Amino acid sequence: MNITDIHLDEPTRAGALRQLADFLPKAGAYAENRNFDEPGHPQVSRLSPYIGRRLITEAEVVSAAREACSPSKVEKFVQEVAWRTYWKGWLELRPSVWAQYLDELGTLKETYAPESVRGRTLSAAEEGKTGIECFDHWAKELVQNNYLHNHSRMWFASIWIFTLKLPWQLGADFFYRHLLDGDAASNTLSWRWVAGLQTLGKHYIARSGNIARFTNGRFEPSGQLNEDAEPMEGPPHPPAKDGPAPLEPLPPVKSDKRLGLLILGDDLYLENSPLAAHAIQAIAGGWPSELAETHRLSQAVSAFNTKALEDAGARAAKHFNAAYTPLGSSDWRAALHAWYAQNKLNGILVMAPATGPWKSLLEDYHKTHPEQPIHFARRAWDTALWPHARAGFFKFKSKLPALLGELC
């Protein structure tokens, strides 16, 4: 099986819409079939790489699913879409968790250097050479296809942590490097949840019988897994902020300023955003090599990001009737500064990134160029849902019907 077998070979909005159209006839059976990991993953939507970059929005997906089936039939699917929003909101309210993960990861990479004994254990896991057939299959599938079924991600993470005794941070890093839908919040917090650190004292154990059932007997690692592990222990969560930082008012739509539009990689549908009506003089975007190098992202993930940004730039250029400038990958910051000066801009409009690599990159840029005003916008979806991610998902879920009724 290769990447085209699971229809993730078109990193464009058109590809996202095609993927959604492929899924909708099966949306009503999602709750019943979603836990089965089958070749090609026909029972799930496979929309996460598109939703994560907002080549298609959560509101669009939820509305389409509800139109295709009765709301009760697609309730579980809608909740799964909302899970990603919940994770983003949770991390946005506690950004120190992301910073702590990065710090711990840096230390662990030194401890697990390739030439060390620990490093060889790590390499065996990443290369699929542990002798646990299902785990080895998923490790190779991840690297080859840059995608894993969600149930397999949970099994894999549990085996990584509790059977192989590897640090969860290194597992999260392995996923983030290779997953097309790698997301700072969903990836990091899901690994913490499996370990027992996210919902404190509650972990996820991969069990042989469960794996056999939901892989239709393809795998049955009887006697190979640690099925009696205790959850990891960790400190209490940092207190949640009151809510996402409020945004300054945007310049008026008919502004006398020369405004540029900066496209970041986590919101690529700018013609359907709070910025859509603004007068734009110039557009810029591009996939920075700095992000690829810092997080050691695979070539496939970087290529997907590059093409997705190109697609967003072409669509934005047509919508705003302004030239799109690819910033290039080698020196994104210098290219952004030059673009701003060459177009004689008075400010930059941008969709506010969530806690993660893009937000850090833009914050670092703004520190060195404070003379360039940056004006942020946020989608109504995030504004409405993020503040409710203060506690567990079930409290968040209880508020969904009313909130989605206003958004979709």
Coordinates of C-alpha atoms in Angstrom, one line a residue:
M1 CA 0.0 0.0 0.0
N2 CA 1.3 3.5 -0.8
I3 CA 0.0 7.0 -0.1
T4 CA -2.3 7.1 -3.1
D5 CA -4.2 4.1 -1.8
I6 CA -5.6 6.2 1.0
H7 CA -6.3 9.3 -1.1
L8 CA -4.0 11.7 0.5
D9 CA -2.1 12.6 -2.6
E10 CA -3.7 15.9 -3.4
P11 CA -2.8 18.6 -0.8
T12 CA -5.3 21.1 -2.1
R13 CA -8.7 22.4 -1.3
A14 CA -10.0 20.5 -4.3
G15 CA -8.4 17.3 -2.8
A16 CA -10.1 18.1 0.5
L17 CA -13.5 18.4 -1.1
R18 CA -13.0 15.2 -3.1
Q19 CA -12.1 13.4 0.2
L20 CA -15.2 14.7 1.9
A21 CA -17.4 13.6 -1.1
D22 CA -15.8 10.1 -0.9
F23 CA -16.7 9.9 2.8
L24 CA -20.2 11.3 3.0
P25 CA -22.0 8.2 1.7
K26 CA -20.4 6.3 4.5
A27 CA -20.8 8.9 7.2
G28 CA -23.9 7.3 8.7
A29 CA -22.0 4.1 9.4
Y30 CA -19.0 5.9 11.0
A31 CA -19.9 5.2 14.6
E32 CA -20.4 1.5 14.0
N33 CA -17.2 1.0 11.9
R34 CA -14.7 3.7 12.9
N35 CA -12.7 1.5 15.2
F36 CA -11.8 -1.1 12.6
D37 CA -8.2 -0.7 11.2
E38 CA -8.5 -2.1 7.7
P39 CA -6.1 -1.7 4.7
G40 CA -6.8 1.6 3.0
H41 CA -8.8 2.8 6.0
P42 CA -12.2 2.8 4.2
Q43 CA -14.2 3.2 7.5
V44 CA -12.9 6.7 8.5
S45 CA -13.0 10.0 6.7
R46 CA -9.2 10.6 6.3
L47 CA -10.0 14.3 6.4
S48 CA -7.6 15.2 9.2
P49 CA -4.7 16.3 7.0
Y50 CA -7.1 18.8 5.3
I51 CA -8.9 20.0 8.4
G52 CA -5.6 20.4 10.3
R53 CA -4.5 22.9 7.6
R54 CA -8.0 24.3 7.1
L55 CA -8.0 23.5 3.4
I56 CA -11.5 22.6 4.5
T57 CA -13.1 23.9 7.7
E58 CA -14.6 22.1 10.6
A59 CA -17.9 23.9 10.1
E60 CA -18.0 22.8 6.5
V61 CA -17.4 19.2 7.3
V62 CA -19.9 19.1 10.1
S63 CA -22.6 20.8 8.0
A64 CA -22.0 18.5 5.1
A65 CA -22.2 15.4 7.3
R66 CA -25.4 16.6 8.9
E67 CA -26.9 17.2 5.5
A68 CA -25.9 13.8 4.2
C69 CA -27.4 11.9 7.2
S70 CA -29.6 12.6 10.2
P71 CA -27.7 14.4 13.0
S72 CA -28.1 11.4 15.3
K73 CA -26.3 9.2 12.7
V74 CA -23.3 11.4 12.5
E75 CA -23.1 12.6 16.1
K76 CA -20.0 10.4 16.8
F77 CA -18.3 11.8 13.7
V78 CA -19.1 15.3 14.7
Q79 CA -17.6 14.7 18.1
E80 CA -14.4 13.3 16.6
V81 CA -14.1 16.5 14.5
A82 CA -14.6 18.5 17.7
W83 CA -11.9 16.5 19.5
R84 CA -9.2 18.2 17.5
T85 CA -10.7 21.6 18.4
Y86 CA -10.8 20.6 22.0
W87 CA -7.1 19.7 22.0
K88 CA -6.3 23.0 20.4
G89 CA -8.3 24.9 22.9
W90 CA -6.8 23.0 25.8
L91 CA -3.3 23.7 24.7
E92 CA -4.1 27.3 23.9
L93 CA -5.2 27.8 27.5
R94 CA -2.0 26.0 28.7
P95 CA 0.8 26.8 26.2
S96 CA 3.5 25.9 28.8
V97 CA 2.6 22.3 28.2
W98 CA 3.9 22.6 24.6
A99 CA 7.0 24.4 25.7
Q100 CA 7.7 21.8 28.4
Y101 CA 7.3 19.0 25.8
L102 CA 9.9 20.6 23.5
D103 CA 12.3 21.1 26.4
E104 CA 12.0 17.5 27.5
L105 CA 12.3 16.3 23.9
G106 CA 15.6 18.1 23.5
T107 CA 17.1 16.4 26.5
L108 CA 15.8 13.0 25.5
K109 CA 17.3 13.2 22.1
E110 CA 20.7 13.5 23.7
T111 CA 20.0 10.6 26.0
Y112 CA 18.8 8.4 23.1
A113 CA 21.6 9.4 20.7
P114 CA 21.8 6.9 17.8
E115 CA 25.2 5.3 18.9
S116 CA 23.9 4.6 22.5
V117 CA 22.2 1.4 23.7
R118 CA 19.0 3.4 24.3
G119 CA 19.4 4.9 20.8
R120 CA 19.5 1.4 19.2
T121 CA 16.3 0.5 21.1
L122 CA 14.7 3.6 19.8
S123 CA 15.8 2.9 16.2
A124 CA 14.4 -0.6 16.4
A125 CA 11.0 0.8 17.3
E126 CA 11.1 3.5 14.6
E127 CA 12.3 1.1 11.9
G128 CA 9.7 -1.6 12.9
K129 CA 12.2 -4.2 14.1
T130 CA 10.9 -5.0 17.6
G131 CA 9.5 -8.4 16.8
I132 CA 6.0 -7.3 17.7
E133 CA 4.3 -7.9 14.3
C134 CA 1.5 -5.4 14.6
F135 CA 3.7 -2.6 16.1
D136 CA 6.3 -3.2 13.4
H137 CA 3.7 -3.0 10.7
W138 CA 2.3 0.3 12.0
A139 CA 5.8 1.8 12.3
K140 CA 6.5 1.0 8.7
E141 CA 3.1 2.1 7.5
L142 CA 3.5 5.4 9.3
V143 CA 6.9 6.1 7.6
Q144 CA 5.6 4.9 4.2
N145 CA 2.1 6.4 4.1
N146 CA 2.4 9.2 6.6
Y147 CA -0.9 8.2 8.1
L148 CA -2.2 5.8 10.7
H149 CA -5.7 4.8 11.7
N150 CA -6.6 6.5 15.0
H151 CA -7.1 3.2 16.8
S152 CA -3.7 2.0 15.6
R153 CA -2.2 5.2 16.9
M154 CA -3.5 4.4 20.4
W155 CA -2.3 0.9 20.3
F156 CA 1.1 2.0 19.0
A157 CA 1.5 4.7 21.6
S158 CA 0.5 2.2 24.4
I159 CA 3.0 -0.4 23.2
W160 CA 5.7 2.2 22.8
I161 CA 5.2 3.5 26.4
F162 CA 4.3 0.4 28.4
T163 CA 5.8 -2.5 26.6
L164 CA 8.9 -1.1 25.0
K165 CA 9.4 1.4 27.9
L166 CA 10.3 4.3 25.6
P167 CA 9.6 7.9 26.5
W168 CA 6.3 9.2 25.3
Q169 CA 7.9 12.4 24.1
L170 CA 10.0 10.5 21.6
G171 CA 7.0 8.7 20.4
A172 CA 5.1 11.9 19.9
D173 CA 8.1 13.2 18.0
F174 CA 8.1 10.2 15.8
F175 CA 4.5 10.7 14.9
Y176 CA 4.9 14.5 14.4
R177 CA 7.8 13.9 12.0
H178 CA 5.8 11.6 9.8
L179 CA 2.1 12.2 10.1
L180 CA 0.5 14.3 7.4
D181 CA -2.0 15.4 10.0
G182 CA 0.6 16.0 12.7
D183 CA -0.7 18.7 15.0
A184 CA 1.0 20.2 18.0
A185 CA -2.1 19.9 20.2
S186 CA -3.7 16.7 19.0
N187 CA -0.5 14.8 18.8
T188 CA 1.2 15.9 22.0
L189 CA -1.9 15.7 24.2
S190 CA -3.0 12.4 22.7
W191 CA 0.3 10.8 23.7
R192 CA 0.0 12.3 27.1
W193 CA -3.5 10.8 27.4
V194 CA -2.3 7.3 26.5
A195 CA 0.4 7.6 29.1
G196 CA -2.0 8.7 31.8
L197 CA -0.7 12.3 32.1
Q198 CA -3.5 14.1 30.4
T199 CA -6.5 12.6 32.3
L200 CA -4.4 12.1 35.4
G201 CA -4.3 8.4 36.5
K202 CA -6.2 7.2 33.5
H203 CA -4.1 5.6 30.7
Y204 CA -4.8 3.5 27.7
I205 CA -3.6 -0.1 27.5
A206 CA -3.2 -1.9 24.2
R207 CA -4.7 -5.4 24.6
S208 CA -4.1 -8.4 22.3
G209 CA -7.8 -9.3 22.1
N210 CA -8.8 -5.8 21.2
I211 CA -6.2 -5.6 18.5
A212 CA -7.3 -8.9 17.1
R213 CA -10.9 -7.9 17.0
F214 CA -10.5 -4.5 15.4
T215 CA -7.9 -5.6 12.8
N216 CA -10.2 -8.5 11.8
G217 CA -7.6 -11.0 13.0
R218 CA -4.7 -9.6 11.0
F219 CA -2.8 -9.2 14.2
E220 CA -3.0 -10.9 17.6
P221 CA 0.1 -10.2 19.8
S222 CA -0.9 -12.6 22.5
G223 CA 1.7 -12.7 25.3
Q224 CA 3.8 -9.9 23.8
L225 CA 2.3 -6.9 25.4
N226 CA 2.4 -5.4 28.9
E227 CA -1.3 -5.4 29.7
D228 CA -0.9 -4.7 33.4
A229 CA 1.0 -1.4 33.3
E230 CA 0.2 1.4 35.7
P231 CA -0.3 4.9 34.4
M232 CA 2.6 7.3 34.4
E233 CA 2.8 9.8 37.1
G234 CA 3.3 13.5 36.5
P235 CA 2.6 17.0 37.9
P236 CA -0.8 18.5 37.9
H237 CA -1.8 20.5 34.9
P238 CA -0.9 24.2 34.9
P239 CA -3.9 26.4 35.5
A240 CA -5.9 27.3 32.4
K241 CA -5.8 30.9 31.3
D242 CA -9.1 32.8 31.3
G243 CA -9.4 32.3 27.6
P244 CA -7.5 32.8 24.3
A245 CA -5.8 36.1 24.2
P246 CA -8.3 38.8 22.9
L247 CA -7.5 40.2 19.5
E248 CA -7.1 43.8 18.6
P249 CA -9.8 45.1 16.2
L250 CA -8.8 44.7 12.5
P251 CA -8.2 47.7 10.3
P252 CA -11.4 48.7 8.5
V253 CA -12.2 46.8 5.4
K254 CA -11.8 50.0 3.3
S255 CA -8.5 51.0 4.9
D256 CA -6.2 53.8 3.7
K257 CA -3.3 51.6 4.7
R258 CA -1.4 49.3 2.4
L259 CA -2.0 45.9 3.9
G260 CA -0.4 42.6 3.1
L261 CA -1.9 39.1 3.7
L262 CA 0.4 36.5 5.2
I263 CA -0.6 32.9 4.8
L264 CA 0.5 30.5 7.5
G265 CA 0.3 26.7 7.1
D266 CA -2.5 26.0 9.6
D267 CA -5.3 28.1 7.9
L268 CA -5.3 27.8 4.1
Y269 CA -8.8 28.9 3.2
L270 CA -8.4 32.6 3.3
E271 CA -11.1 33.4 0.8
N272 CA -13.5 32.1 3.5
S273 CA -12.2 33.8 6.6
P274 CA -12.7 37.0 8.6
L275 CA -10.1 38.6 6.3
A276 CA -12.0 37.8 3.0
A277 CA -13.5 41.2 2.5
H278 CA -10.4 43.3 3.2
A279 CA -8.5 45.2 0.5
I280 CA -5.1 43.4 0.1
Q281 CA -2.1 44.9 -1.7
A282 CA 0.1 41.8 -1.6
I283 CA 0.1 38.2 -0.5
A284 CA 2.9 36.1 0.8
G285 CA 3.3 32.6 2.1
G286 CA 5.7 29.6 2.0
W287 CA 6.9 26.6 3.9
P288 CA 10.0 27.5 6.0
S289 CA 12.8 25.0 6.0
E290 CA 13.4 26.2 9.6
L291 CA 10.2 24.3 10.7
A292 CA 11.2 21.2 8.7
E293 CA 14.7 21.2 10.2
T294 CA 13.7 22.0 13.8
H295 CA 11.1 19.3 13.9
R296 CA 13.0 16.9 11.5
L297 CA 9.9 16.5 9.4
S298 CA 9.9 13.9 6.7
Q299 CA 10.2 14.9 3.0
A300 CA 6.6 13.8 2.4
V301 CA 5.2 16.0 5.2
S302 CA 7.3 19.0 3.9
A303 CA 6.2 18.4 0.3
F304 CA 2.5 18.2 1.4
N305 CA 2.9 21.5 3.3
T306 CA 4.6 23.2 0.4
K307 CA 2.0 22.2 -2.1
A308 CA -0.9 23.0 0.2
L309 CA 0.6 26.5 0.8
E310 CA 1.0 27.0 -3.0
D311 CA -2.6 26.0 -3.5
A312 CA -3.7 28.5 -0.8
G313 CA -1.6 31.2 -2.4
A314 CA -3.1 30.7 -5.9
R315 CA -6.7 30.8 -4.5
A316 CA -6.0 33.9 -2.4
A317 CA -4.4 35.7 -5.3
K318 CA -7.5 35.1 -7.4
H319 CA -9.9 36.1 -4.6
F320 CA -8.1 39.3 -3.4
N321 CA -6.8 40.2 -6.9
A322 CA -3.3 40.6 -5.6
A323 CA 0.0 39.0 -6.4
Y324 CA 1.2 36.0 -4.4
T325 CA 4.9 35.9 -3.5
P326 CA 6.3 32.5 -2.4
L327 CA 8.7 33.3 0.4
G328 CA 10.9 30.4 -0.3
S329 CA 12.1 27.9 2.2
S330 CA 15.8 28.8 3.0
D331 CA 15.3 32.1 4.8
W332 CA 11.6 32.7 5.5
R333 CA 12.2 35.6 7.9
A334 CA 14.4 37.5 5.5
A335 CA 12.1 36.9 2.6
L336 CA 9.1 38.1 4.7
H337 CA 10.9 41.3 5.6
A338 CA 11.9 42.0 2.0
W339 CA 8.3 41.3 0.8
Y340 CA 7.0 43.8 3.4
A341 CA 9.5 46.5 2.3
Q342 CA 9.2 45.9 -1.5
N343 CA 5.4 46.3 -1.3
K344 CA 5.6 49.4 0.9
L345 CA 3.2 47.9 3.4
N346 CA 1.8 49.5 6.5
G347 CA 0.7 46.3 8.1
I348 CA 0.2 42.5 7.8
L349 CA -3.1 40.6 8.1
V350 CA -2.9 37.0 9.3
M351 CA -5.2 34.3 10.7
A352 CA -4.0 33.9 14.3
P353 CA -2.1 30.6 14.6
A354 CA -2.8 28.2 17.5
T355 CA 0.0 27.3 20.0
G356 CA 2.6 25.4 18.1
P357 CA 5.4 25.9 15.5
W358 CA 3.7 28.5 13.4
K359 CA 2.8 30.7 16.3
S360 CA 6.3 30.5 17.7
L361 CA 7.8 31.4 14.3
L362 CA 5.6 34.4 13.9
E363 CA 6.2 35.6 17.4
D364 CA 9.9 35.4 17.0
Y365 CA 9.6 37.3 13.7
H366 CA 7.5 40.1 15.3
K367 CA 10.1 40.5 18.1
T368 CA 12.8 41.3 15.6
H369 CA 10.5 43.5 13.4
P370 CA 8.2 45.3 15.9
E371 CA 7.8 48.2 13.4
Q372 CA 5.7 46.0 11.2
P373 CA 2.2 45.9 12.6
I374 CA 0.6 42.4 12.5
H375 CA -3.2 42.3 12.7
F376 CA -4.8 39.0 13.7
A377 CA -8.2 37.5 13.0
R378 CA -9.7 34.3 14.5
R379 CA -12.4 32.1 13.1
A380 CA -15.8 32.1 14.9
W381 CA -15.3 28.3 15.4
D382 CA -12.2 28.8 17.6
T383 CA -13.6 31.8 19.4
A384 CA -16.7 29.9 20.4
L385 CA -15.2 26.5 21.3
W386 CA -11.7 27.1 22.6
P387 CA -12.8 28.8 25.9
H388 CA -14.8 25.6 26.8
A389 CA -11.7 23.4 26.8
R390 CA -10.9 24.2 30.4
A391 CA -11.6 20.8 31.8
G392 CA -12.2 17.3 30.3
F393 CA -13.7 16.5 26.9
F394 CA -17.0 15.3 28.3
K395 CA -17.8 18.7 29.8
F396 CA -16.7 20.2 26.5
K397 CA -18.9 17.7 24.6
S398 CA -22.0 18.6 26.6
K399 CA -21.8 22.1 25.3
L400 CA -21.4 21.1 21.6
P401 CA -25.0 20.9 20.5
A402 CA -25.8 24.5 21.5
L403 CA -22.5 25.9 20.2
L404 CA -22.6 24.0 16.9
G405 CA -26.2 25.1 16.4
E406 CA -24.9 28.6 16.2
L407 CA -21.8 27.8 14.0
C408 CA -23.1 25.3 11.4

